[in-house]
Structure formats: C-alpha cells, structure tokens
CSV table of C-alpha atoms and ligand atoms in Angstrom, one decimal:
chain,number,residue,atom,x,y,z
A,51,MET,CA,107.3,111.8,119.7
A,52,SER,CA,108.0,108.1,120.3
A,53,ASP,CA,108.6,105.7,117.5
A,54,GLU,CA,105.5,103.9,118.4
A,55,ILE,CA,103.3,106.9,118.0
A,56,SER,CA,104.7,107.9,114.7
A,57,ILE,CA,104.3,104.3,113.4
A,58,LEU,CA,100.7,104.3,114.5
A,59,GLY,CA,100.2,107.7,112.9
A,60,LYS,CA,101.7,106.3,109.7
A,61,LEU,CA,99.5,103.2,109.8
A,62,LYS,CA,96.4,105.2,110.5
A,63,GLU,CA,97.1,107.5,107.6
A,64,LYS,CA,97.5,104.5,105.3
A,65,LEU,CA,94.3,102.9,106.5
A,66,ILE,CA,92.4,106.1,106.0
A,67,GLN,CA,93.8,106.5,102.6
A,68,ARG,CA,92.7,103.0,101.7
A,69,LYS,CA,89.2,103.6,103.0
A,70,GLN,CA,89.1,106.8,100.9
A,71,GLU,CA,90.0,104.7,97.9
A,72,TRP,CA,87.2,102.3,98.7
A,73,ALA,CA,84.8,105.1,99.0
A,74,ARG,CA,85.9,106.5,95.7
A,75,ASP,CA,85.4,103.0,94.1
A,76,GLY,CA,82.0,102.8,95.8
A,77,ARG,CA,83.1,99.6,97.6
A,78,LEU,CA,81.2,100.3,100.8
A,79,LEU,CA,77.9,101.2,99.2
A,80,THR,CA,75.0,99.3,100.6
A,81,GLY,CA,71.5,99.0,99.4
A,82,ASN,CA,68.8,96.5,98.6
A,83,GLN,CA,69.8,96.0,95.0
A,84,THR,CA,71.1,92.5,95.3
A,85,MET,CA,72.8,92.4,92.0
A,86,GLU,CA,74.7,95.5,92.6
A,87,ASP,CA,75.9,94.3,96.0
A,88,ARG,CA,77.0,91.1,94.4
A,89,GLU,CA,78.9,92.8,91.8
A,90,LEU,CA,80.7,95.0,94.4
A,91,ARG,CA,81.5,92.0,96.5
A,92,LEU,CA,83.0,89.8,93.7
A,93,PRO,CA,86.1,91.3,92.2
A,94,ARG,CA,86.4,91.4,88.5
A,95,GLY,CA,87.5,88.1,86.9
A,96,GLN,CA,86.6,86.0,90.0
A,97,ARG,CA,84.0,83.2,90.2
A,98,LEU,CA,82.3,82.2,93.4
A,99,VAL,CA,82.9,78.7,94.9
A,100,THR,CA,81.5,77.1,98.0
A,101,ASP,CA,84.3,74.5,98.5
A,102,TRP,CA,87.8,75.5,99.5
A,103,PRO,CA,90.5,74.4,96.9
A,104,VAL,CA,94.0,73.5,98.1
A,105,LEU,CA,97.0,75.2,96.4
A,106,ASP,CA,100.6,75.0,97.4
A,107,LEU,CA,104.0,73.9,96.2
A,108,GLY,CA,103.1,70.2,96.7
A,109,ILE,CA,104.9,70.0,100.1
A,110,GLN,CA,102.6,70.1,103.1
A,111,PRO,CA,104.8,70.2,106.1
A,112,ASP,CA,103.6,68.2,109.0
A,113,VAL,CA,104.2,70.4,112.1
A,114,PRO,CA,102.7,68.9,115.3
A,115,THR,CA,101.8,71.6,117.8
A,116,ALA,CA,104.4,70.3,120.2
A,117,ALA,CA,107.1,71.1,117.7
A,118,TRP,CA,105.5,74.3,116.4
A,119,SER,CA,106.8,77.8,117.1
A,120,LEU,CA,106.4,81.3,115.6
A,121,THR,CA,109.1,83.8,115.6
A,122,VAL,CA,108.5,87.5,115.0
A,123,ASP,CA,111.8,89.4,114.5
A,124,GLY,CA,113.7,91.7,112.2
A,125,LEU,CA,113.3,95.5,112.7
A,126,VAL,CA,111.3,95.3,116.0
A,127,GLU,CA,112.1,96.5,119.5
A,128,ASN,CA,110.9,93.3,121.2
A,129,PRO,CA,111.4,90.2,119.0
A,130,LEU,CA,109.5,87.1,120.2
A,131,THR,CA,109.1,83.4,119.7
A,132,TRP,CA,106.0,81.7,120.9
A,133,ASP,CA,105.5,78.0,121.4
A,134,TRP,CA,102.0,76.6,120.9
A,135,ASP,CA,100.8,77.3,124.5
A,136,GLN,CA,102.1,80.9,124.4
A,137,TYR,CA,100.5,81.5,121.1
A,138,MET,CA,97.1,80.1,122.3
A,139,ALA,CA,97.4,82.2,125.5
A,140,GLN,CA,97.3,85.5,123.5
A,141,PRO,CA,94.0,87.4,123.2
A,142,GLN,CA,91.8,85.6,120.8
A,143,PHE,CA,90.5,87.4,117.7
A,144,GLU,CA,87.9,86.3,115.2
A,145,ASP,CA,86.7,87.8,112.0
A,146,VAL,CA,84.6,86.8,108.9
A,147,SER,CA,86.1,87.7,105.5
A,148,ASP,CA,86.1,86.7,101.9
A,149,ILE,CA,88.8,84.7,100.2
A,150,HIS,CA,90.0,85.8,96.7
A,151,CYS,CA,92.5,83.6,95.0
A,152,VAL,CA,94.5,84.8,92.0
A,153,THR,CA,93.4,81.5,90.2
A,154,ALA,CA,90.0,83.2,90.0
A,155,TRP,CA,87.9,81.6,92.7
A,156,SER,CA,86.5,83.5,95.6
A,157,ARG,CA,84.8,82.1,98.8
A,158,TYR,CA,82.6,84.3,100.9
A,159,ASP,CA,82.2,84.5,104.7
A,160,ASN,CA,85.1,82.5,106.1
A,161,LEU,CA,85.1,82.6,109.9
A,162,TRP,CA,88.7,82.8,111.1
A,163,GLN,CA,90.0,82.6,114.7
A,164,GLY,CA,93.5,83.3,115.9
A,165,VAL,CA,95.7,86.2,117.0
A,166,SER,CA,95.3,89.6,115.3
A,167,THR,CA,98.3,91.0,113.6
A,168,ARG,CA,97.6,94.3,115.4
A,169,HIS,CA,98.2,92.5,118.7
A,170,ILE,CA,101.5,91.1,117.4
A,171,ILE,CA,102.5,94.6,116.2
A,172,ASP,CA,101.6,96.1,119.7
A,173,LEU,CA,103.8,93.5,121.4
A,174,VAL,CA,106.9,93.6,119.1
A,175,LYS,CA,106.9,97.4,118.5
A,176,PRO,CA,108.2,97.8,114.9
A,177,LYS,CA,111.1,100.2,114.6
A,178,THR,CA,110.2,103.3,112.5
A,179,GLU,CA,112.2,102.1,109.5
A,180,ALA,CA,110.2,98.8,109.3
A,181,ASN,CA,107.8,99.1,106.3
A,182,HIS,CA,107.3,95.5,105.1
A,183,ILE,CA,106.8,92.1,106.5
A,184,ILE,CA,108.2,88.9,105.0
A,185,LEU,CA,106.1,85.9,105.9
A,186,HIS,CA,108.0,82.6,106.0
A,187,GLY,CA,106.4,79.1,105.9
A,188,PHE,CA,107.8,75.8,107.2
A,189,ASP,CA,107.9,74.7,103.6
A,190,GLY,CA,110.4,77.4,102.6
A,191,TYR,CA,107.6,79.6,101.1
A,192,THR,CA,107.9,83.4,101.5
A,193,THR,CA,105.7,86.3,100.6
A,194,ASN,CA,105.9,90.0,101.2
A,195,VAL,CA,103.3,92.6,102.4
A,196,THR,CA,103.4,96.2,103.4
A,197,LEU,CA,103.2,96.9,107.1
A,198,ALA,CA,100.0,98.8,106.5
A,199,ALA,CA,98.4,95.7,104.8
A,200,PHE,CA,99.7,93.4,107.6
A,201,ALA,CA,98.2,95.8,110.2
A,202,ALA,CA,94.7,95.8,108.6
A,203,ASP,CA,91.9,95.2,111.1
A,204,ASP,CA,90.9,92.0,109.4
A,205,ALA,CA,94.4,90.4,109.3
A,206,LEU,CA,95.3,87.6,111.6
A,207,ILE,CA,97.5,84.6,112.3
A,208,ALA,CA,94.8,82.0,112.3
A,209,HIS,CA,94.5,78.5,113.9
A,210,SER,CA,90.8,77.9,113.0
A,211,TRP,CA,88.4,78.1,110.1
A,212,GLU,CA,84.7,77.8,110.6
A,213,GLY,CA,85.2,76.7,114.2
A,214,GLU,CA,87.5,73.8,113.4
A,215,LYS,CA,91.3,73.7,113.7
A,216,LEU,CA,92.9,74.4,110.3
A,217,THR,CA,93.8,71.3,108.5
A,218,ARG,CA,97.4,70.6,107.4
A,219,GLN,CA,96.3,71.0,103.8
A,220,HIS,CA,95.2,74.5,104.4
A,221,GLY,CA,98.2,75.5,106.4
A,222,GLY,CA,97.6,74.2,109.9
A,223,PRO,CA,98.5,74.4,112.6
A,224,VAL,CA,98.7,78.1,111.8
A,225,ARG,CA,98.6,80.3,108.7
A,226,ALA,CA,98.4,84.0,108.0
A,227,ILE,CA,95.1,85.5,106.7
A,228,ILE,CA,95.4,88.9,104.9
A,229,PRO,CA,92.0,89.3,103.4
A,230,GLN,CA,92.7,92.5,101.4
A,231,TYR,CA,95.1,90.6,99.1
A,232,TYR,CA,94.8,87.6,96.9
A,233,LEU,CA,95.3,84.4,99.0
A,234,TRP,CA,98.9,83.8,97.9
A,235,LYS,CA,99.9,86.5,100.4
A,236,SER,CA,98.3,84.5,103.2
A,237,ALA,CA,101.3,82.2,104.1
A,238,LYS,CA,100.3,78.7,105.2
A,239,TRP,CA,102.3,76.8,107.9
A,240,VAL,CA,103.7,80.2,109.0
A,241,SER,CA,106.9,80.0,111.0
A,242,ARG,CA,108.3,83.5,111.0
A,243,LEU,CA,107.2,87.1,110.5
A,244,GLU,CA,110.2,89.2,109.6
A,245,PHE,CA,110.0,93.0,109.7
A,246,VAL,CA,112.2,94.7,107.2
A,247,ASP,CA,112.9,98.1,105.8
A,248,ALA,CA,113.4,97.1,102.2
A,249,ASP,CA,110.7,95.1,100.3
A,250,GLN,CA,111.8,91.6,99.3
A,251,PRO,CA,109.6,89.9,96.7
A,252,GLY,CA,108.7,86.4,97.8
A,253,PHE,CA,108.3,83.1,96.1
A,254,TRP,CA,105.5,84.0,93.7
A,255,GLU,CA,106.4,87.7,93.5
A,256,VAL,CA,109.7,86.8,91.8
A,257,ARG,CA,107.8,84.4,89.5
A,258,GLY,CA,105.6,86.9,87.8
A,259,TYR,CA,102.9,87.6,90.5
A,260,HIS,CA,102.2,91.2,91.3
A,261,ASN,CA,104.1,92.6,94.2
A,262,GLU,CA,100.9,93.8,96.0
A,263,GLY,CA,98.0,91.6,94.9
A,264,ASP,CA,94.9,93.7,95.6
A,265,PRO,CA,91.9,91.9,94.0
A,266,TRP,CA,90.0,95.1,93.7
A,267,LYS,CA,92.7,96.5,91.4
A,268,GLU,CA,93.1,93.1,89.7
A,269,GLU,CA,96.8,93.1,90.7
A,270,ARG,CA,97.4,89.5,89.5
A,271,TYR,CA,100.6,89.6,87.6
A,272,SER,CA,103.6,91.9,87.3
A,273,PHE,CA,103.4,92.0,83.5
B,452,MTE,N1,103.6,78.2,103.1
B,452,MTE,C1,102.9,78.3,102.0
B,452,MTE,N2,101.9,79.2,102.0
B,452,MTE,C2,101.2,79.4,100.9
B,452,MTE,C3,101.5,78.7,99.7
B,452,MTE,C4,102.5,77.7,99.7
B,452,MTE,O1,102.9,77.1,98.7
B,452,MTE,N3,103.3,77.6,100.9
B,452,MTE,N4,100.7,78.9,98.5
B,452,MTE,C5,100.0,80.2,98.5
B,452,MTE,C6,99.0,80.2,97.4
B,452,MTE,S1,99.7,80.4,95.8
B,452,MTE,C7,97.7,80.1,97.6
B,452,MTE,S2,96.6,80.3,96.3
B,452,MTE,C8,97.2,79.8,99.0
B,452,MTE,C9,96.3,78.6,98.9
B,452,MTE,O2,95.7,78.4,100.2
B,452,MTE,P1,94.7,77.1,100.3
B,452,MTE,O3,95.5,75.9,99.9
B,452,MTE,O4,94.4,77.1,101.8
B,452,MTE,O5,93.5,77.4,99.5
B,452,MTE,O6,98.2,79.6,99.9
B,452,MTE,C10,99.3,80.5,99.8
B,452,MTE,N5,100.1,80.3,100.9
B,453,MO,MO1,97.9,80.7,94.3
C-alpha cells in the first residue's frame, strides 16, 4: 500500500471518529426548535457578536502580494513555494463557517474563499510519519494543529472574507482558517506550513493555551 493511501485511510478514520463524537454530543441534530439549535451552535461560554474583533501581537506585517509567498515543507514528498499568482491559480474553494474565539466571542456565517487545505495536502503528499502542521506567520507567530484537523473539509488558506480581500488587520493577504478550533489556531499572515512528526506547541500553546483548542470541549487553557 502506498504512503498516500495509508495517510488517506488514517485521515478518514480520524474524520469519521470526529463525526461520531459529534453525533454522540448531538451536535448535528436539526429541528425546528430554534432555542435548541442556537444552544447547539453557540459553544458553552461564548457570546455572539456581529462585528469582527482584531486580536494579534500588536505587529501587523505589511506584506504586499508582490512580495508574498507561501512555503509548504517539512515531512512531505513534494515541498512547494507559491508566489501570489501561483497561489491564486490553484482551484478556488469557498466555505461558510462560524468563528469561535477563546476570548469568548463567536461570529456566525463567515464566507471564506481561498485554497483548501485538502488540495495542498494532495499536492505535497505528506510522508507517513507527518502528524502535525506548524503554521508560521510573517510576524513570527506559530501555532500547531494535528494533520487531521488541518485536513478537515472546512479548513482553508483564505484570501477573502465576505467576498472582499482580507484586510491586513485580519491577516491579509492570506491567513489560515481552521473552523473546528478556536481562532488562535487560524494563523494570520501565514507564510509557511511545516509538516512535522513531533508536535511543537506554538506561541500561545506554550503560554497556557490548550494544545488542541476545540470550542465544543471548551479546550481553552492547559491548566
Ligand atoms: N500571525 C498571527 N496569527 C494570529 C495571531 C497573531 O498574533 N499572529 N493571533 C491569533 C489569535 S490569538 C486570534 S484570537 C486570532 C484573531 O484573528 P482576528 O484578529 O482576525 O480576529 O488570530 C490568531 N492568529
Ligand atoms: Mo486570541
């Protein structure tokens, strides 16, 4: 069996496992009882907002598209670096998802456009030992996610929000969006996706944030 097939098998298994967890938690229940739906959609401890707050380390790197690049490397068969035109020439993906920030605000129905993480995985072909991705930002920020979370069908490397190019404040030209985690895992100004075989806690993860960050389990802090 090729490495590729066993990786896909592994991912599929994890995705199925997650869906089973959702089912057990009743997350995918639908019905016409609005309050119940709302309760299921807003994770515990969150409040709904309609604006989009800005949170970062206070440095908002200015990366013009002409100087921008994205490198995908580490434990992959085919590392790549895209300039802006190469990135924009990839199959375009769009998805609507909810934002949950660990600082307790959530924002529903965000329309994202960009390149799906699954497309990137297909191109670079992770080696079998790759199990985590370290996302790096142009500001020096890092954050870690499992390969399964990175490969989720709603995860992308986004250039647009609500039909407009991402502003610099929100991580433009390009940021990661990994909806199944709190937003700190969605690196802004993303510059590098590094596939690794040993988890490496990132900027906030070494500062007391939870290593995973699933809002449905309230994985906010590591203590
Ligand atoms: N490169 C980079 N990405 C980052 C951060 C950062 O400081 N640098 N902050 C994270 C945190 S803690 C949060 S809550 C979200 C905030 O995204 P927003 O400002 O678009 O709401 O970005 C995440 N991604
Ligand atoms: Mo945050």
